[in-house]
Structure formats: structure tokens, C-alpha cells
Amino acid sequence: MAPRKQSLAGTAADLNSAAIHLLRGMRAADRASGLTAARLSALSVLVFGGPTTLGRLAAAEDVTPPTMTRIVDGLVALGLAERAEHPDSARSVLVVATDAGTELMQAAAARRVEVIVAALRALPTDERRAVVDAAPALRALADDVPQRARALFRS
């Protein structure tokens, strides 16, 4: 497939559409975890980012602290997370993934990877190579987008 010339806005629109479709495609894999999307996402932050406060978890997930409290309450009730003493502040608590939460999240992440690997294998070789070559740049772009969105759309 020959690359086509397009504007940055056109590329951005294509990437936005691709991201949305990838996330929709992950829903079936994510449903196998048995958690809501909000709980699975918060658990992912805990497992892959480490213990954190409720406030930081709420900020990472872009929800209000009361909403995050409800999400964490659900994870705690399921035995997937626990509250622990904060080592530096008696007024704060840390939210920590339990071993069961870590196992569940790692299995969920593996299912997502399995789906993407299957989709990559189905691509023609030249398209698969282009995706593989672009993956590091796409990762860097994804890491940069949240701060740019916050800077552009401060609320």
C-alpha cells in the first residue's frame, strides 16, 4: 500500500479514529475480566503504576475523588485492591493492588495483547511492518497527548 500524502489534521483524524476503534475492539477482551471499564482502568493504574493515593488515582483517571472512592470501594470489596497506611502522611492512604488484582490485571492485559497480535498477523506484511515501525513513535505521541490536551483545554 503506497503511503498517501495528507495534512497533519488528516493524520490526526485518522489516528483519533484508529484509537477509538482499537478501544472498542478491546471491550470484548476486557469484559472477560468481569470488571467494569472504570474498575479495570483504575486497577491498571495500580498494577502498572504502583500504589498511589486516591487523589492521584482520581487525577490519573480524570474523575472526581468521590467517584474514585466508589471505584476503589468496589475493588476493595472484590479483594483486588486494599487501602494501606501512607508512609509519609497520617492523613493519606495508599491504594494498593492485591495479588489477586495483579493477577487479574495481568491476564486482562495479556488478552488485549493477544487480540492485537492476531490483528497484526492478519495484516499484509508491508502494512504489519509499517505498524511495527511506527509503534515507538505512536507510543511517544500517546505519552504527549494528555499534557497537550490539558494545556489546550484547561477547565
Coordinates of C-alpha atoms in Angstrom, one line a residue:
M1 CA 0.0 0.0 0.0
A2 CA 1.5 3.3 -1.1
P3 CA 1.6 6.0 1.6
R4 CA -0.6 8.9 0.8
K5 CA 0.2 12.5 1.5
Q6 CA -2.2 14.2 3.9
S7 CA -2.2 17.1 6.3
L8 CA -1.4 16.8 10.0
A9 CA -5.1 17.4 10.7
G10 CA -6.0 14.5 8.4
T11 CA -3.4 12.3 10.1
A12 CA -4.7 13.3 13.5
A13 CA -8.3 12.5 12.4
D14 CA -7.1 9.0 11.2
L15 CA -5.2 8.4 14.5
N16 CA -8.2 9.5 16.5
S17 CA -10.5 7.1 14.6
A18 CA -8.0 4.3 14.9
A19 CA -7.7 4.9 18.7
I20 CA -11.4 4.8 19.1
H21 CA -11.8 1.6 17.1
L22 CA -8.9 -0.1 18.9
L23 CA -10.6 0.7 22.3
R24 CA -13.9 -0.5 21.1
G25 CA -12.3 -3.7 19.9
M26 CA -10.8 -4.2 23.3
R27 CA -14.2 -4.2 25.0
A28 CA -14.8 -7.9 24.4
A29 CA -11.4 -8.8 25.8
D30 CA -11.9 -6.5 28.7
R31 CA -15.4 -8.0 29.5
A32 CA -13.7 -11.3 30.2
S33 CA -12.1 -9.7 33.3
G34 CA -15.6 -9.4 34.9
L35 CA -14.9 -5.8 35.9
T36 CA -16.4 -2.6 34.7
A37 CA -14.3 -0.4 32.4
A38 CA -13.7 2.1 35.2
R39 CA -12.6 -0.5 37.7
L40 CA -10.3 -2.2 35.2
S41 CA -8.8 1.1 34.3
A42 CA -8.1 2.1 37.9
L43 CA -6.7 -1.4 38.6
S44 CA -4.4 -1.0 35.7
V45 CA -3.0 2.2 37.1
L46 CA -2.4 0.5 40.4
V47 CA -0.8 -2.6 38.9
F48 CA 1.4 -1.0 36.3
G49 CA 2.0 2.4 38.1
G50 CA 2.2 1.2 41.7
P51 CA 0.5 2.2 44.9
T52 CA -0.9 5.7 44.9
T53 CA -3.3 8.0 46.8
L54 CA -7.0 8.2 46.0
G55 CA -6.4 11.8 44.8
R56 CA -3.6 10.8 42.4
L57 CA -5.6 7.9 41.2
A58 CA -8.6 10.1 40.5
A59 CA -6.4 12.6 38.6
A60 CA -4.9 9.8 36.6
E61 CA -8.3 8.5 35.6
D62 CA -9.7 12.0 35.2
V63 CA -12.6 11.5 37.6
T64 CA -13.6 13.3 40.8
P65 CA -12.3 12.0 44.1
P66 CA -15.8 10.8 45.3
T67 CA -16.1 8.8 42.0
M68 CA -12.7 7.3 42.6
T69 CA -13.6 6.4 46.2
R70 CA -16.6 4.4 44.9
I71 CA -14.4 2.7 42.3
V72 CA -11.8 1.8 44.9
D73 CA -14.5 0.6 47.3
G74 CA -15.6 -1.8 44.6
L75 CA -12.1 -3.0 44.0
V76 CA -11.6 -3.5 47.7
A77 CA -14.9 -5.4 48.1
L78 CA -13.7 -7.7 45.3
G79 CA -10.4 -8.3 47.0
L80 CA -8.5 -6.7 44.1
A81 CA -7.1 -3.7 46.0
E82 CA -6.6 -2.6 49.5
R83 CA -6.0 0.6 51.4
A84 CA -2.7 0.9 53.2
E85 CA -1.1 3.5 55.5
H86 CA 0.8 6.2 53.7
P87 CA 4.4 6.1 54.8
D88 CA 4.8 9.9 54.7
S89 CA 1.3 11.2 55.8
A90 CA -1.0 10.0 58.5
R91 CA -3.8 11.9 56.7
S92 CA -3.4 10.0 53.5
V93 CA -3.9 6.4 52.5
L94 CA -2.4 4.5 49.6
V95 CA -4.4 2.3 47.3
V96 CA -2.5 -0.9 46.5
A97 CA -3.4 -3.7 44.1
T98 CA -3.6 -7.1 45.9
D99 CA -2.0 -10.2 44.4
A100 CA -5.4 -11.2 43.1
G101 CA -5.8 -7.8 41.5
T102 CA -2.4 -8.0 39.9
E103 CA -3.1 -11.5 38.5
L104 CA -6.5 -10.3 37.1
M105 CA -4.9 -7.2 35.5
Q106 CA -2.0 -9.1 34.0
A107 CA -4.5 -11.6 32.5
A108 CA -6.6 -8.8 31.1
A109 CA -3.5 -7.1 29.6
A110 CA -2.4 -10.4 28.1
R111 CA -5.9 -10.8 26.4
R112 CA -5.6 -7.3 24.9
V113 CA -2.1 -8.1 23.6
E114 CA -3.4 -11.4 22.2
V115 CA -6.2 -9.6 20.3
I116 CA -3.7 -7.1 18.8
V117 CA -1.2 -9.8 17.8
A118 CA -4.0 -11.6 16.0
A119 CA -4.9 -8.4 14.2
L120 CA -1.3 -7.7 13.3
R121 CA -0.8 -11.2 11.9
A122 CA -3.9 -10.7 9.7
L123 CA -2.4 -7.6 8.1
P124 CA -0.4 -7.9 4.8
T125 CA 3.3 -8.0 5.5
D126 CA 4.0 -4.4 4.4
E127 CA 1.2 -3.0 6.5
R128 CA 2.3 -5.0 9.5
R129 CA 5.9 -3.8 9.1
A130 CA 4.6 -0.2 8.9
V131 CA 2.7 -0.6 12.1
V132 CA 5.7 -2.2 13.9
D133 CA 8.0 0.5 12.6
A134 CA 5.5 3.2 13.8
A135 CA 4.8 1.7 17.2
P136 CA 7.6 3.6 19.1
A137 CA 6.6 7.0 17.6
L138 CA 2.9 6.2 18.4
R139 CA 3.8 5.4 22.0
A140 CA 5.7 8.7 22.3
L141 CA 2.7 10.5 20.8
A142 CA 0.3 8.9 23.2
D143 CA 2.5 9.9 26.1
D144 CA 2.5 13.5 25.0
V145 CA -1.2 13.9 24.1
P146 CA -2.6 14.1 27.7
Q147 CA -0.5 17.1 28.7
R148 CA -1.2 18.9 25.5
A149 CA -4.9 18.3 25.9
R150 CA -4.7 19.7 29.4
A151 CA -2.8 22.8 28.2
L152 CA -5.2 23.5 25.3
F153 CA -8.4 22.8 27.2
R154 CA -7.9 23.9 30.8
S155 CA -11.2 23.8 32.6

